[in-house]
Amino acid sequence: MVFIDDHCRGEAWRFASAIERWLLAEAQLGPAAGRCAGAVVNYLEPDGGWNGAYPEICGYFLQFLAAAAPEGEAGPHREAARRVVLWLAAVGAGGAPLTLYHRRAETEAGDWRNHCLFAFDLAIVLRGLDAAAQRWPGLLPAGVMEPYAAALAGITAEGALASHVRRLGKPSVPVPVKWSTLPGLHHLKAAAALAGLGRPELAAIARATVAREARLLDRHGRERMRELHPFLYGIEGWLTLWGQGGAAQDLERARTGFAWAFGQLDLATGWMPPVVGAPPPAFRSDVLAQMLRAGLVLEAAGALPGEVAPAWPRGRAALAASLRAMVTPEGAVAFDATARHRNSWAGMFAWQAFRFLDAVQAGMPASRLAEGII
């Protein structure tokens, strides 16, 4: 995991700082006690009520904490990480944490997601635990990563990541066909997470996953772009792999995908649909943040696609303005224009997008930015 140093203190930094304060103060506040104590909420409702806790989001949160903590800091960032790690150690002891821990435990069993164990989620948890271990040596209890790694190694097909497996002892329930229940480009982000762990057995799974997705992308091209959130996960995966290893083909595939996604951006308004071709006013703040992050890494690398480069300064400004508009007075990030719930992972992605704006201006190497994408 790469840790972003302090840079200049412009407007982007101020927004990032406000989001960071909210994440440290509120993201763990919902489940302050009981079986979810220490976990990170997926979002807070407008009235302050919390919905549930995803282990996956805890993995993102650990990456955020490790990247945000000042050098030598042993205060709120480390303490928040300690609480998350202990919760992940408890729920993952058997290698099969639930996908979503509901605020009301009695509703968990009926959630189809909790009848499945997802490879993507486990990969993000592992990367988060690794980031915490790098940032704060000695923080992780011995063996905490092993059940997660063993469980993930069992969710494969022909050596590459599969989407999920059914949980033992769970009745057969219909699993909807959607991006999260199929192998796809989003697994590039999971593969990049595994590739950086230094575990040969997981690195082999990562290589097979990357090879599969490269073949499918070369064969089907932009037909693979439908929902922007998972498609941008794919771009992030290519960029992170490039940051880790410097392979030109990884950067080139990220460039190609970004050019396709950029065509969905309204340069006049900064609006971007969650699904290709969807009409306004639908949009998601996590997609805005993902798009801005990816573009900034490509800008820093001098690798913006030729058809994008002339319009990128306008696109960058439009995306940043749209994202700023989603930050509430207390520093939370609203998920969209209608539900307005305060979303933790969108907050982390937005925090990093604003930090990247400053980092690019300060000349941080693109490979460091790419390797550190949350």
Short mmCIF file of N, CA and C in Angstrom, two decimals, residues 3-134:
data_model
loop_
_atom_site.label_atom_id
_atom_site.label_comp_id
_atom_site.label_asym_id
_atom_site.label_seq_id
_atom_site.Cartn_x
_atom_site.Cartn_y
_atom_site.Cartn_z
N PHE A 3 1.36 5.30 0.71
CA PHE A 3 0.80 6.31 1.59
C PHE A 3 1.07 7.69 0.99
N ILE A 4 0.01 8.47 0.83
CA ILE A 4 0.10 9.78 0.17
C ILE A 4 0.58 10.81 1.18
N ASP A 5 1.67 11.47 0.87
CA ASP A 5 2.21 12.48 1.76
C ASP A 5 1.38 13.77 1.69
N ASP A 6 1.59 14.65 2.66
CA ASP A 6 0.96 15.96 2.63
C ASP A 6 1.55 16.78 1.49
N HIS A 7 0.67 17.52 0.82
CA HIS A 7 1.13 18.38 -0.27
C HIS A 7 0.56 19.79 -0.03
N CYS A 8 0.26 20.48 -1.09
CA CYS A 8 -0.23 21.84 -0.96
C CYS A 8 -1.61 21.85 -0.32
N ARG A 9 -2.03 22.99 0.12
CA ARG A 9 -3.25 23.11 0.91
C ARG A 9 -4.28 23.97 0.18
N GLY A 10 -4.70 23.54 -0.99
CA GLY A 10 -5.69 24.26 -1.75
C GLY A 10 -7.09 23.83 -1.41
N GLU A 11 -8.03 24.20 -2.29
CA GLU A 11 -9.43 23.88 -2.06
C GLU A 11 -9.66 22.38 -1.99
N ALA A 12 -9.01 21.63 -2.86
CA ALA A 12 -9.18 20.18 -2.85
C ALA A 12 -8.77 19.60 -1.51
N TRP A 13 -7.68 20.10 -0.97
CA TRP A 13 -7.22 19.60 0.33
C TRP A 13 -8.24 19.90 1.42
N ARG A 14 -8.84 21.05 1.37
CA ARG A 14 -9.84 21.40 2.40
C ARG A 14 -11.03 20.46 2.34
N PHE A 15 -11.47 20.13 1.14
CA PHE A 15 -12.58 19.18 1.02
C PHE A 15 -12.15 17.80 1.52
N ALA A 16 -10.95 17.38 1.16
CA ALA A 16 -10.46 16.08 1.64
C ALA A 16 -10.39 16.05 3.16
N SER A 17 -9.94 17.14 3.75
CA SER A 17 -9.82 17.19 5.21
C SER A 17 -11.18 17.12 5.88
N ALA A 18 -12.18 17.79 5.30
CA ALA A 18 -13.53 17.74 5.87
C ALA A 18 -14.09 16.32 5.79
N ILE A 19 -13.88 15.65 4.66
CA ILE A 19 -14.36 14.27 4.51
C ILE A 19 -13.64 13.35 5.50
N GLU A 20 -12.34 13.54 5.65
CA GLU A 20 -11.57 12.71 6.58
C GLU A 20 -12.10 12.85 8.00
N ARG A 21 -12.39 14.07 8.41
CA ARG A 21 -12.93 14.28 9.77
C ARG A 21 -14.26 13.55 9.93
N TRP A 22 -15.12 13.62 8.90
CA TRP A 22 -16.41 12.93 9.01
C TRP A 22 -16.22 11.43 9.08
N LEU A 23 -15.35 10.88 8.25
CA LEU A 23 -15.13 9.44 8.26
C LEU A 23 -14.60 8.97 9.61
N LEU A 24 -13.70 9.73 10.20
CA LEU A 24 -13.14 9.35 11.49
C LEU A 24 -14.17 9.48 12.61
N ALA A 25 -15.08 10.45 12.47
CA ALA A 25 -16.04 10.71 13.54
C ALA A 25 -17.31 9.90 13.42
N GLU A 26 -17.73 9.60 12.18
CA GLU A 26 -19.07 9.06 11.98
C GLU A 26 -19.12 7.65 11.39
N ALA A 27 -18.14 7.26 10.60
CA ALA A 27 -18.27 6.00 9.86
C ALA A 27 -18.38 4.79 10.76
N GLN A 28 -17.80 4.86 11.96
CA GLN A 28 -17.90 3.76 12.91
C GLN A 28 -18.91 4.05 14.02
N LEU A 29 -19.60 5.17 13.92
CA LEU A 29 -20.44 5.61 15.03
C LEU A 29 -21.73 4.82 15.13
N GLY A 30 -22.27 4.37 13.98
CA GLY A 30 -23.53 3.64 14.01
C GLY A 30 -23.47 2.43 14.92
N PRO A 31 -22.62 1.45 14.60
CA PRO A 31 -22.51 0.27 15.47
C PRO A 31 -21.51 0.50 16.59
N ALA A 32 -21.81 1.44 17.49
CA ALA A 32 -20.87 1.79 18.55
C ALA A 32 -20.77 0.71 19.61
N ALA A 33 -21.75 -0.18 19.66
CA ALA A 33 -21.74 -1.24 20.65
C ALA A 33 -22.37 -2.48 20.03
N GLY A 34 -22.23 -3.61 20.71
CA GLY A 34 -22.86 -4.83 20.24
C GLY A 34 -22.02 -5.57 19.22
N ARG A 35 -22.65 -6.44 18.47
CA ARG A 35 -21.92 -7.37 17.60
C ARG A 35 -21.24 -6.68 16.43
N CYS A 36 -21.62 -5.45 16.08
CA CYS A 36 -20.98 -4.72 14.98
C CYS A 36 -20.04 -3.63 15.48
N ALA A 37 -19.76 -3.60 16.76
CA ALA A 37 -18.87 -2.56 17.29
C ALA A 37 -17.50 -2.66 16.63
N GLY A 38 -17.04 -1.54 16.09
CA GLY A 38 -15.76 -1.49 15.39
C GLY A 38 -15.89 -1.59 13.90
N ALA A 39 -17.03 -2.09 13.41
CA ALA A 39 -17.25 -2.18 11.97
C ALA A 39 -17.54 -0.80 11.39
N VAL A 40 -17.53 -0.73 10.07
CA VAL A 40 -17.79 0.52 9.37
C VAL A 40 -19.15 0.42 8.69
N VAL A 41 -19.99 1.41 8.90
CA VAL A 41 -21.32 1.38 8.29
C VAL A 41 -21.20 1.61 6.79
N ASN A 42 -22.13 1.00 6.04
CA ASN A 42 -22.12 1.29 4.60
C ASN A 42 -22.65 2.68 4.33
N TYR A 43 -23.67 3.08 5.07
CA TYR A 43 -24.13 4.46 4.96
C TYR A 43 -25.00 4.83 6.15
N LEU A 44 -25.13 6.13 6.35
CA LEU A 44 -26.02 6.68 7.37
C LEU A 44 -27.19 7.35 6.67
N GLU A 45 -28.39 7.08 7.18
CA GLU A 45 -29.59 7.72 6.66
C GLU A 45 -29.59 9.20 7.04
N PRO A 46 -30.44 10.01 6.39
CA PRO A 46 -30.50 11.43 6.75
C PRO A 46 -30.80 11.68 8.22
N ASP A 47 -31.54 10.73 8.87
CA ASP A 47 -31.86 10.90 10.29
C ASP A 47 -30.77 10.36 11.21
N GLY A 48 -29.67 9.88 10.64
CA GLY A 48 -28.56 9.37 11.44
C GLY A 48 -28.59 7.88 11.67
N GLY A 49 -29.68 7.21 11.32
CA GLY A 49 -29.74 5.77 11.47
C GLY A 49 -28.80 5.08 10.51
N TRP A 50 -28.24 3.96 10.93
CA TRP A 50 -27.31 3.23 10.06
C TRP A 50 -27.97 1.98 9.52
N ASN A 51 -27.52 1.59 8.33
CA ASN A 51 -28.15 0.49 7.61
C ASN A 51 -27.51 -0.85 7.94
N GLY A 52 -26.20 -0.96 7.75
CA GLY A 52 -25.53 -2.23 7.98
C GLY A 52 -24.03 -2.07 7.84
N ALA A 53 -23.31 -3.16 8.03
CA ALA A 53 -21.85 -3.14 7.99
C ALA A 53 -21.35 -4.21 7.04
N TYR A 54 -20.57 -3.80 6.05
CA TYR A 54 -19.96 -4.71 5.08
C TYR A 54 -18.50 -4.96 5.49
N PRO A 55 -18.06 -6.21 5.60
CA PRO A 55 -16.62 -6.44 5.72
C PRO A 55 -15.82 -5.81 4.57
N GLU A 56 -16.37 -5.86 3.35
CA GLU A 56 -15.69 -5.23 2.20
C GLU A 56 -15.38 -3.77 2.48
N ILE A 57 -16.37 -3.04 3.02
CA ILE A 57 -16.16 -1.61 3.28
C ILE A 57 -15.13 -1.42 4.37
N CYS A 58 -15.04 -2.36 5.31
CA CYS A 58 -13.99 -2.30 6.32
C CYS A 58 -12.62 -2.41 5.67
N GLY A 59 -12.51 -3.23 4.61
CA GLY A 59 -11.25 -3.31 3.88
C GLY A 59 -10.87 -1.99 3.25
N TYR A 60 -11.83 -1.31 2.65
CA TYR A 60 -11.56 0.02 2.10
C TYR A 60 -11.16 0.99 3.21
N PHE A 61 -11.85 0.89 4.34
CA PHE A 61 -11.61 1.83 5.44
C PHE A 61 -10.18 1.68 5.97
N LEU A 62 -9.70 0.45 6.08
CA LEU A 62 -8.33 0.26 6.53
C LEU A 62 -7.33 0.86 5.55
N GLN A 63 -7.60 0.74 4.25
CA GLN A 63 -6.73 1.37 3.26
C GLN A 63 -6.75 2.89 3.42
N PHE A 64 -7.95 3.44 3.61
CA PHE A 64 -8.09 4.88 3.81
C PHE A 64 -7.31 5.33 5.04
N LEU A 65 -7.50 4.63 6.16
CA LEU A 65 -6.83 5.02 7.40
C LEU A 65 -5.31 4.98 7.25
N ALA A 66 -4.81 3.92 6.60
CA ALA A 66 -3.37 3.80 6.42
C ALA A 66 -2.82 4.92 5.55
N ALA A 67 -3.58 5.31 4.53
CA ALA A 67 -3.13 6.38 3.63
C ALA A 67 -3.27 7.76 4.26
N ALA A 68 -4.27 7.93 5.12
CA ALA A 68 -4.56 9.25 5.68
C ALA A 68 -3.73 9.57 6.92
N ALA A 69 -3.27 8.57 7.64
CA ALA A 69 -2.59 8.81 8.91
C ALA A 69 -1.27 9.54 8.71
N PRO A 70 -1.04 10.62 9.46
CA PRO A 70 0.25 11.30 9.38
C PRO A 70 1.37 10.37 9.84
N GLU A 71 2.57 10.61 9.33
CA GLU A 71 3.72 9.80 9.72
C GLU A 71 3.90 9.83 11.24
N GLY A 72 4.07 8.65 11.82
CA GLY A 72 4.31 8.55 13.25
C GLY A 72 3.07 8.71 14.10
N GLU A 73 1.92 8.92 13.47
CA GLU A 73 0.68 9.18 14.22
C GLU A 73 0.19 7.90 14.87
N ALA A 74 -0.10 7.97 16.16
CA ALA A 74 -0.62 6.81 16.89
C ALA A 74 -1.95 7.17 17.55
N GLY A 75 -2.69 8.08 16.92
CA GLY A 75 -3.93 8.56 17.51
C GLY A 75 -5.16 7.98 16.87
N PRO A 76 -6.04 8.84 16.35
CA PRO A 76 -7.36 8.36 15.90
C PRO A 76 -7.32 7.40 14.73
N HIS A 77 -6.40 7.57 13.81
CA HIS A 77 -6.35 6.66 12.66
C HIS A 77 -5.98 5.25 13.10
N ARG A 78 -4.96 5.15 13.92
CA ARG A 78 -4.54 3.82 14.38
C ARG A 78 -5.61 3.18 15.25
N GLU A 79 -6.23 3.97 16.11
CA GLU A 79 -7.26 3.41 16.99
C GLU A 79 -8.46 2.94 16.18
N ALA A 80 -8.86 3.71 15.18
CA ALA A 80 -9.96 3.27 14.32
C ALA A 80 -9.58 1.98 13.59
N ALA A 81 -8.34 1.91 13.11
CA ALA A 81 -7.88 0.69 12.43
C ALA A 81 -7.88 -0.50 13.38
N ARG A 82 -7.45 -0.29 14.60
CA ARG A 82 -7.42 -1.39 15.58
C ARG A 82 -8.82 -1.96 15.79
N ARG A 83 -9.81 -1.09 15.88
CA ARG A 83 -11.18 -1.56 16.10
C ARG A 83 -11.68 -2.36 14.89
N VAL A 84 -11.39 -1.86 13.69
CA VAL A 84 -11.82 -2.57 12.49
C VAL A 84 -11.14 -3.93 12.40
N VAL A 85 -9.85 -3.97 12.65
CA VAL A 85 -9.11 -5.22 12.57
C VAL A 85 -9.67 -6.25 13.54
N LEU A 86 -9.97 -5.83 14.76
CA LEU A 86 -10.51 -6.77 15.74
C LEU A 86 -11.87 -7.29 15.30
N TRP A 87 -12.69 -6.44 14.70
CA TRP A 87 -14.00 -6.90 14.22
C TRP A 87 -13.83 -7.89 13.08
N LEU A 88 -12.95 -7.57 12.14
CA LEU A 88 -12.71 -8.48 11.02
C LEU A 88 -12.13 -9.81 11.51
N ALA A 89 -11.28 -9.75 12.53
CA ALA A 89 -10.73 -10.98 13.09
C ALA A 89 -11.83 -11.84 13.69
N ALA A 90 -12.80 -11.20 14.33
CA ALA A 90 -13.88 -11.95 14.97
C ALA A 90 -14.83 -12.55 13.95
N VAL A 91 -15.30 -11.75 12.99
CA VAL A 91 -16.30 -12.26 12.05
C VAL A 91 -15.69 -13.17 10.99
N GLY A 92 -14.38 -13.04 10.77
CA GLY A 92 -13.74 -13.85 9.74
C GLY A 92 -13.00 -15.05 10.26
N ALA A 93 -13.16 -15.35 11.55
CA ALA A 93 -12.39 -16.44 12.15
C ALA A 93 -12.63 -17.76 11.43
N GLY A 94 -13.85 -17.98 10.94
CA GLY A 94 -14.15 -19.21 10.22
C GLY A 94 -13.98 -19.10 8.73
N GLY A 95 -13.50 -17.95 8.26
CA GLY A 95 -13.28 -17.76 6.83
C GLY A 95 -14.52 -17.45 6.03
N ALA A 96 -15.64 -17.21 6.69
CA ALA A 96 -16.88 -16.97 5.94
C ALA A 96 -17.72 -15.89 6.61
N PRO A 97 -17.21 -14.66 6.67
CA PRO A 97 -18.02 -13.58 7.24
C PRO A 97 -19.25 -13.34 6.38
N LEU A 98 -20.31 -12.84 6.99
CA LEU A 98 -21.48 -12.47 6.20
C LEU A 98 -21.12 -11.35 5.23
N THR A 99 -21.87 -11.25 4.16
CA THR A 99 -21.66 -10.16 3.21
C THR A 99 -22.10 -8.84 3.80
N LEU A 100 -23.23 -8.84 4.51
CA LEU A 100 -23.76 -7.62 5.11
C LEU A 100 -24.35 -7.95 6.47
N TYR A 101 -23.82 -7.31 7.49
CA TYR A 101 -24.37 -7.44 8.84
C TYR A 101 -25.42 -6.36 9.03
N HIS A 102 -26.67 -6.77 9.14
CA HIS A 102 -27.77 -5.83 9.22
C HIS A 102 -27.82 -5.17 10.60
N ARG A 103 -28.39 -3.99 10.61
CA ARG A 103 -28.61 -3.33 11.90
C ARG A 103 -29.52 -4.18 12.77
N ARG A 104 -30.52 -4.79 12.14
CA ARG A 104 -31.42 -5.70 12.84
C ARG A 104 -31.04 -7.12 12.43
N ALA A 105 -30.46 -7.86 13.35
CA ALA A 105 -29.91 -9.17 13.04
C ALA A 105 -30.95 -10.13 12.48
N GLU A 106 -32.20 -9.96 12.88
CA GLU A 106 -33.23 -10.90 12.44
C GLU A 106 -33.52 -10.80 10.95
N THR A 107 -33.07 -9.74 10.29
CA THR A 107 -33.32 -9.60 8.85
C THR A 107 -32.18 -10.16 8.00
N GLU A 108 -31.07 -10.57 8.62
CA GLU A 108 -29.90 -11.00 7.86
C GLU A 108 -30.14 -12.27 7.06
N ALA A 109 -30.83 -13.24 7.68
CA ALA A 109 -30.97 -14.55 7.05
C ALA A 109 -31.74 -14.47 5.73
N GLY A 110 -32.65 -13.51 5.60
CA GLY A 110 -33.44 -13.39 4.39
C GLY A 110 -32.76 -12.64 3.27
N ASP A 111 -31.58 -12.11 3.51
CA ASP A 111 -30.84 -11.35 2.50
C ASP A 111 -30.07 -12.33 1.62
N TRP A 112 -30.39 -12.38 0.32
CA TRP A 112 -29.75 -13.35 -0.57
C TRP A 112 -28.23 -13.21 -0.57
N ARG A 113 -27.74 -11.99 -0.33
CA ARG A 113 -26.29 -11.79 -0.33
C ARG A 113 -25.61 -12.62 0.76
N ASN A 114 -26.34 -12.84 1.85
CA ASN A 114 -25.76 -13.60 2.95
C ASN A 114 -25.84 -15.11 2.75
N HIS A 115 -26.35 -15.54 1.61
CA HIS A 115 -26.29 -16.95 1.23
C HIS A 115 -25.08 -17.21 0.34
N CYS A 116 -24.31 -16.17 0.08
CA CYS A 116 -23.15 -16.27 -0.81
C CYS A 116 -21.91 -15.71 -0.12
N LEU A 117 -20.75 -16.20 -0.54
CA LEU A 117 -19.47 -15.66 -0.10
C LEU A 117 -18.75 -15.16 -1.35
N PHE A 118 -18.44 -13.86 -1.38
CA PHE A 118 -17.97 -13.21 -2.59
C PHE A 118 -16.45 -13.05 -2.59
N ALA A 119 -15.83 -13.44 -3.70
CA ALA A 119 -14.38 -13.32 -3.83
C ALA A 119 -13.93 -11.87 -3.78
N PHE A 120 -14.68 -10.98 -4.43
CA PHE A 120 -14.29 -9.57 -4.47
C PHE A 120 -14.18 -9.01 -3.05
N ASP A 121 -15.18 -9.28 -2.23
CA ASP A 121 -15.18 -8.76 -0.86
C ASP A 121 -13.96 -9.24 -0.08
N LEU A 122 -13.66 -10.53 -0.20
CA LEU A 122 -12.53 -11.10 0.54
C LEU A 122 -11.21 -10.48 0.09
N ALA A 123 -11.07 -10.21 -1.21
CA ALA A 123 -9.84 -9.59 -1.72
C ALA A 123 -9.66 -8.19 -1.15
N ILE A 124 -10.75 -7.43 -1.07
CA ILE A 124 -10.65 -6.07 -0.54
C ILE A 124 -10.32 -6.11 0.95
N VAL A 125 -10.91 -7.05 1.68
CA VAL A 125 -10.57 -7.21 3.10
C VAL A 125 -9.09 -7.51 3.26
N LEU A 126 -8.57 -8.44 2.47
CA LEU A 126 -7.16 -8.81 2.57
C LEU A 126 -6.25 -7.62 2.27
N ARG A 127 -6.60 -6.83 1.27
CA ARG A 127 -5.76 -5.67 0.97
C ARG A 127 -5.80 -4.65 2.11
N GLY A 128 -6.98 -4.48 2.71
CA GLY A 128 -7.08 -3.57 3.83
C GLY A 128 -6.26 -4.03 5.03
N LEU A 129 -6.34 -5.31 5.35
CA LEU A 129 -5.55 -5.84 6.46
C LEU A 129 -4.06 -5.68 6.18
N ASP A 130 -3.65 -5.92 4.94
CA ASP A 130 -2.24 -5.76 4.58
C ASP A 130 -1.80 -4.31 4.71
N ALA A 131 -2.66 -3.37 4.30
CA ALA A 131 -2.33 -1.95 4.42
C ALA A 131 -2.13 -1.57 5.88
N ALA A 132 -3.01 -2.06 6.76
CA ALA A 132 -2.88 -1.77 8.19
C ALA A 132 -1.61 -2.38 8.76
N ALA A 133 -1.28 -3.59 8.32
CA ALA A 133 -0.07 -4.24 8.81
C ALA A 133 1.18 -3.48 8.39
N GLN A 134 1.18 -2.94 7.18
CA GLN A 134 2.33 -2.16 6.71
C GLN A 134 2.45 -0.85 7.46
#
